[in-house]
XYZ file of C-alpha atoms in Angstrom:
357
model
C 47.265 117.621 27.321
C 45.098 119.191 24.394
C 42.687 116.714 25.168
C 42.399 116.752 28.536
C 41.565 120.446 27.717
C 39.511 120.222 25.090
C 37.144 117.932 27.686
C 37.054 120.517 30.184
C 36.050 123.120 27.775
C 33.092 120.900 26.666
C 31.938 120.068 30.106
C 31.794 123.645 30.708
C 29.613 124.205 27.997
C 27.148 121.621 29.036
C 27.225 122.999 32.860
C 26.027 126.138 31.264
C 23.280 124.974 29.340
C 22.546 122.567 32.437
C 22.659 125.729 34.725
C 19.805 127.476 32.901
C 17.862 124.536 32.564
C 14.613 125.067 34.281
C 14.443 122.083 36.082
C 17.904 122.396 37.406
C 17.199 125.766 38.628
C 14.471 124.712 40.953
C 16.370 121.706 42.340
C 18.532 123.515 45.149
C 20.759 121.261 45.666
C 21.653 120.696 42.639
C 21.945 123.409 40.538
C 24.679 124.889 43.922
C 26.575 121.287 43.466
C 26.697 122.298 39.673
C 27.673 125.661 39.867
C 30.350 124.628 42.097
C 31.340 122.484 39.369
C 31.594 125.069 36.950
C 33.591 127.511 39.002
C 36.037 125.442 40.003
C 36.972 124.692 36.088
C 36.181 127.775 34.537
C 40.093 129.343 35.000
C 41.203 125.910 33.052
C 38.509 127.221 30.485
C 39.516 131.101 30.471
C 43.081 130.250 30.052
C 43.033 126.851 27.392
C 40.921 129.533 24.819
C 43.154 132.655 25.530
C 45.825 130.212 24.622
C 43.914 128.903 21.445
C 43.813 132.414 20.471
C 47.006 132.810 20.440
C 48.525 129.921 19.044
C 45.719 130.813 16.375
C 47.652 134.709 16.290
C 51.211 132.728 16.225
C 50.643 130.994 13.012
C 48.844 134.124 11.542
C 51.556 135.689 11.935
C 54.229 133.449 10.645
C 51.773 133.133 8.022
C 51.978 136.949 7.566
C 56.098 136.743 6.935
C 56.311 133.899 4.399
C 55.005 136.594 2.754
C 56.988 139.413 1.173
C 56.075 142.434 3.066
C 57.482 145.626 3.719
C 60.248 145.618 6.148
C 58.676 148.765 8.534
C 55.150 145.853 8.503
C 57.569 142.821 8.672
C 59.723 143.678 11.377
C 56.007 144.985 13.273
C 55.019 140.919 12.471
C 58.082 139.407 13.998
C 57.708 142.131 17.390
C 53.914 140.156 17.031
C 55.317 136.747 17.255
C 57.520 137.403 19.317
C 55.241 138.880 22.171
C 52.753 136.058 21.329
C 56.216 133.193 21.617
C 56.523 134.582 24.935
C 52.654 134.411 25.921
C 52.628 130.789 24.883
C 55.188 129.731 27.098
C 53.606 131.396 30.184
C 49.407 130.271 29.604
C 51.893 126.370 28.850
C 53.365 127.130 32.580
C 49.801 128.183 34.246
C 48.062 125.111 32.379
C 50.284 123.097 33.803
C 50.003 124.125 37.581
C 45.917 124.684 36.125
C 45.997 120.247 35.904
C 47.611 120.166 38.231
C 45.211 117.190 40.610
C 43.138 119.039 42.962
C 43.196 118.698 46.446
C 39.328 116.902 46.881
C 39.323 119.428 50.225
C 40.443 122.257 48.798
C 37.299 124.653 48.467
C 36.409 123.214 52.074
C 35.667 125.281 55.210
C 37.839 124.500 58.148
C 37.950 124.230 61.669
C 41.016 125.387 63.728
C 42.864 124.616 66.415
C 45.358 126.836 68.699
C 47.182 126.095 71.829
C 49.862 127.391 73.806
C 52.521 124.216 74.047
C 55.848 125.577 75.515
C 56.501 128.276 77.193
C 53.497 128.380 79.415
C 51.927 131.623 80.253
C 54.159 133.645 77.473
C 53.058 130.345 75.309
C 49.571 131.079 75.928
C 49.686 134.972 75.182
C 51.521 133.794 71.328
C 48.286 131.713 70.464
C 46.196 134.492 71.301
C 48.861 136.288 68.855
C 48.562 134.042 66.128
C 44.445 133.642 66.705
C 44.216 137.861 66.134
C 46.512 137.255 63.226
C 44.442 134.394 61.689
C 41.368 136.080 62.771
C 42.563 139.664 60.680
C 43.845 136.846 57.654
C 39.941 135.883 56.959
C 38.345 139.028 57.463
C 40.278 140.729 54.985
C 40.073 137.431 53.082
C 35.982 138.034 53.487
C 35.684 134.257 55.720
C 33.572 134.343 58.279
C 34.845 133.256 61.706
C 33.348 131.716 64.857
C 35.056 130.598 68.145
C 33.456 127.015 68.642
C 35.428 127.019 71.888
C 38.486 128.872 74.454
C 40.159 128.261 77.694
C 41.315 131.407 78.254
C 44.412 131.912 80.613
C 44.274 134.228 83.524
C 46.122 137.291 81.758
C 44.339 137.159 78.202
C 46.677 134.551 76.289
C 45.751 130.837 75.182
C 45.598 127.434 76.517
C 44.119 126.386 73.608
C 40.612 128.151 71.069
C 39.129 126.303 68.546
C 37.727 128.355 65.571
C 35.508 127.826 62.163
C 36.566 129.587 59.151
C 33.424 129.324 56.846
C 34.144 131.551 53.444
C 35.763 130.565 49.783
C 38.940 128.208 49.774
C 39.244 128.630 52.930
C 41.428 125.081 53.211
C 43.467 125.421 50.184
C 44.969 128.434 52.062
C 45.442 127.674 55.397
C 46.724 124.046 55.123
C 49.578 124.881 55.219
C 49.491 126.624 58.959
C 49.778 122.983 61.111
C 52.548 122.224 62.969
C 54.940 124.142 65.468
C 55.456 127.659 65.303
C 58.120 129.112 67.717
C 57.969 132.542 69.113
C 61.290 134.416 70.082
C 60.827 137.803 72.302
C 60.978 139.270 75.924
C 58.132 138.623 77.270
C 56.319 141.195 79.516
C 56.685 139.602 82.231
C 60.093 139.502 82.442
C 62.489 142.236 84.331
C 65.511 141.439 83.230
C 65.330 141.833 79.730
C 66.474 138.157 78.191
C 64.414 136.959 75.753
C 62.789 133.883 75.808
C 61.070 131.288 73.296
C 58.251 129.632 73.539
C 55.695 128.142 70.928
C 52.398 127.709 70.302
C 50.659 124.516 67.568
C 48.189 125.111 65.147
C 46.449 122.801 63.856
C 44.122 123.082 60.691
C 41.044 120.436 59.484
C 39.555 120.846 56.563
C 35.173 120.543 57.632
C 33.851 117.212 57.544
C 29.854 117.300 55.882
C 28.561 113.921 57.382
C 28.024 112.504 53.958
C 31.615 112.530 53.916
C 32.262 110.707 57.467
C 29.673 108.881 59.002
C 29.947 108.529 62.259
C 27.666 105.952 63.900
C 25.464 107.341 67.165
C 26.598 103.888 69.006
C 30.299 104.426 68.426
C 30.134 107.779 70.697
C 29.744 107.855 74.053
C 28.219 111.220 76.050
C 29.171 112.529 79.112
C 27.619 115.132 80.403
C 29.213 117.667 83.545
C 28.894 121.041 84.460
C 31.026 124.478 83.111
C 33.703 125.284 84.597
C 35.911 128.808 83.339
C 39.141 129.406 85.065
C 40.424 129.038 87.945
C 37.556 125.854 88.361
C 34.630 128.428 89.575
C 31.247 127.339 87.615
C 30.424 129.014 85.468
C 26.469 127.521 84.836
C 24.763 125.868 88.138
C 23.412 123.547 85.058
C 25.104 120.518 83.461
C 25.641 122.084 80.256
C 28.868 121.080 78.959
C 29.201 118.427 76.593
C 32.450 115.164 76.168
C 31.516 113.776 73.725
C 34.153 109.460 72.854
C 35.188 108.538 69.857
C 35.205 105.279 70.493
C 37.028 103.203 67.497
C 39.746 106.336 66.583
C 39.580 107.198 71.146
C 39.284 111.187 69.786
C 38.038 113.201 72.108
C 35.753 116.463 72.445
C 34.637 118.400 74.872
C 32.786 121.383 74.781
C 32.013 124.130 77.378
C 31.509 127.047 75.284
C 27.513 127.636 74.947
C 25.148 127.985 78.192
C 23.278 125.022 75.983
C 23.797 121.504 76.093
C 22.459 120.795 73.067
C 24.085 123.859 70.672
C 27.820 123.023 73.021
C 26.620 118.759 72.032
C 26.014 120.779 68.153
C 29.136 121.662 67.582
C 31.364 119.134 69.632
C 30.011 116.769 66.513
C 31.541 119.684 64.271
C 34.791 119.822 66.323
C 34.702 115.082 66.379
C 33.726 114.766 62.686
C 36.232 116.855 61.678
C 39.083 115.758 63.999
C 37.853 111.727 63.197
C 38.154 112.770 59.202
C 41.219 114.520 59.340
C 42.939 111.188 61.651
C 41.295 109.058 58.222
C 43.575 111.370 56.291
C 46.534 111.715 58.010
C 46.929 107.716 58.126
C 46.644 108.226 54.408
C 48.365 110.313 53.706
C 51.417 108.873 56.673
C 51.405 105.868 53.382
C 52.161 108.424 50.828
C 54.670 109.932 52.334
C 56.585 106.717 53.769
C 56.694 106.010 49.586
C 56.872 109.696 48.425
C 58.419 112.672 50.103
C 55.192 114.769 50.109
C 55.889 118.172 49.159
C 55.350 121.251 51.851
C 54.879 118.682 54.982
C 51.457 119.102 56.064
C 51.891 115.465 57.692
C 53.637 115.677 60.769
C 52.708 118.537 63.367
C 54.813 118.188 65.600
C 57.219 119.808 62.908
C 58.368 123.299 63.618
C 57.694 125.123 60.656
C 57.941 128.980 61.816
C 59.394 131.421 63.784
C 59.066 134.150 64.486
C 61.494 136.533 66.069
C 60.367 139.632 67.751
C 63.788 141.608 68.561
C 64.534 141.232 64.785
C 61.171 141.828 63.344
C 61.429 139.078 61.624
C 59.873 135.766 60.531
C 61.074 132.887 59.109
C 59.500 129.571 57.270
C 61.562 127.017 58.044
C 59.873 124.595 55.201
C 60.761 126.572 52.144
C 63.653 128.753 53.352
C 61.520 132.574 53.498
C 63.072 135.278 55.721
C 60.787 138.435 55.999
C 61.053 141.392 57.864
C 58.157 142.804 58.191
C 56.591 140.475 61.327
C 54.824 143.824 62.906
C 52.487 143.554 59.772
C 51.858 139.460 59.091
C 50.915 139.638 62.866
C 47.815 142.089 61.644
C 46.799 139.890 58.702
C 48.822 139.730 56.514
C 49.696 136.428 55.340
C 49.293 136.813 51.681
C 52.892 136.883 51.076
C 54.362 133.551 53.450
C 50.833 132.562 51.762
C 52.231 132.030 48.343
C 55.147 131.218 47.996
C 54.051 128.353 50.185
C 51.448 127.073 47.672
C 53.864 128.418 44.922
C 56.847 125.934 45.870
C 54.247 123.277 47.062
C 53.144 123.028 43.061
C 56.429 123.579 41.784
C 57.404 120.023 43.795
C 54.486 118.469 42.354
C 55.222 119.731 39.062
C 58.307 118.406 39.078
C 57.177 114.794 40.686
C 54.449 114.868 37.301
C 57.407 115.220 35.420
C 59.816 112.472 36.761
C 56.916 110.612 36.339
């Protein structure tokens, strides 16, 4: 472990030198790539440096205690040694987590798709609640959101909404949100006051760069048609809506949000690239899961991951058995408590896997 930490620190120092090299500074792409690498290992290096100082402190305190000290000085040295040993244990745990294999997608932007599933209008309204919740969470994180496409129902819900979220480490925090979200509440349309159960599904996909997934134009079938709004009326007279079909995987993306065919195609390509990349990743994940159970289920998209119970102001995440009586706050985007718990659970499971070989 220490050899690994030392080589990370050496690389960090090397990166510091490279980033002040005029040749690197003028090469924008290389400078950005190296800056990203430096930022990704900074916390590990800082923790390791603090760890080395603590080890040094322990050694000095033990040396002092070996000398013939006065009672109060010996007491102070013992106290300091005890504090340093506690800090050493904490830092060792932190370092283990920092050295866990990183998900290569963690620092990526995402494309999120939210759909009303079982429950008709009520499911579409709940999809709208989830959409607002994630938008507010993204805002609190300092991320940007952009609606790529939306299919709005007559009463203001969403049959489907696709948005892009860009910022620092978006995928690392939102990757656990994929799955079926269940709501239990009295719908506004219900006159008898009966509680209904509906579901909406969320899919979170890392944005795929062109260099990561090479989609050949020959493999894409493009259909152009007139965009239509709610109720089927034509929104515009020109054929601006675009449907792309990736023939090898069968992935289809339709986009009609923009008035321009070119802009719709651009957006559709982004979503298509993410869906194809996601499909390939999911297949690889399924193979991995077949041989070894993964920590937090991000694989099975039909898995019911969370229940939002309005009468009891309760949210339960079924994967980790977490229940929070703060539904009203969570729907305003205060998701940190749930997301932090999922990250912690995932890291703990991965540490156990590593230790059990």
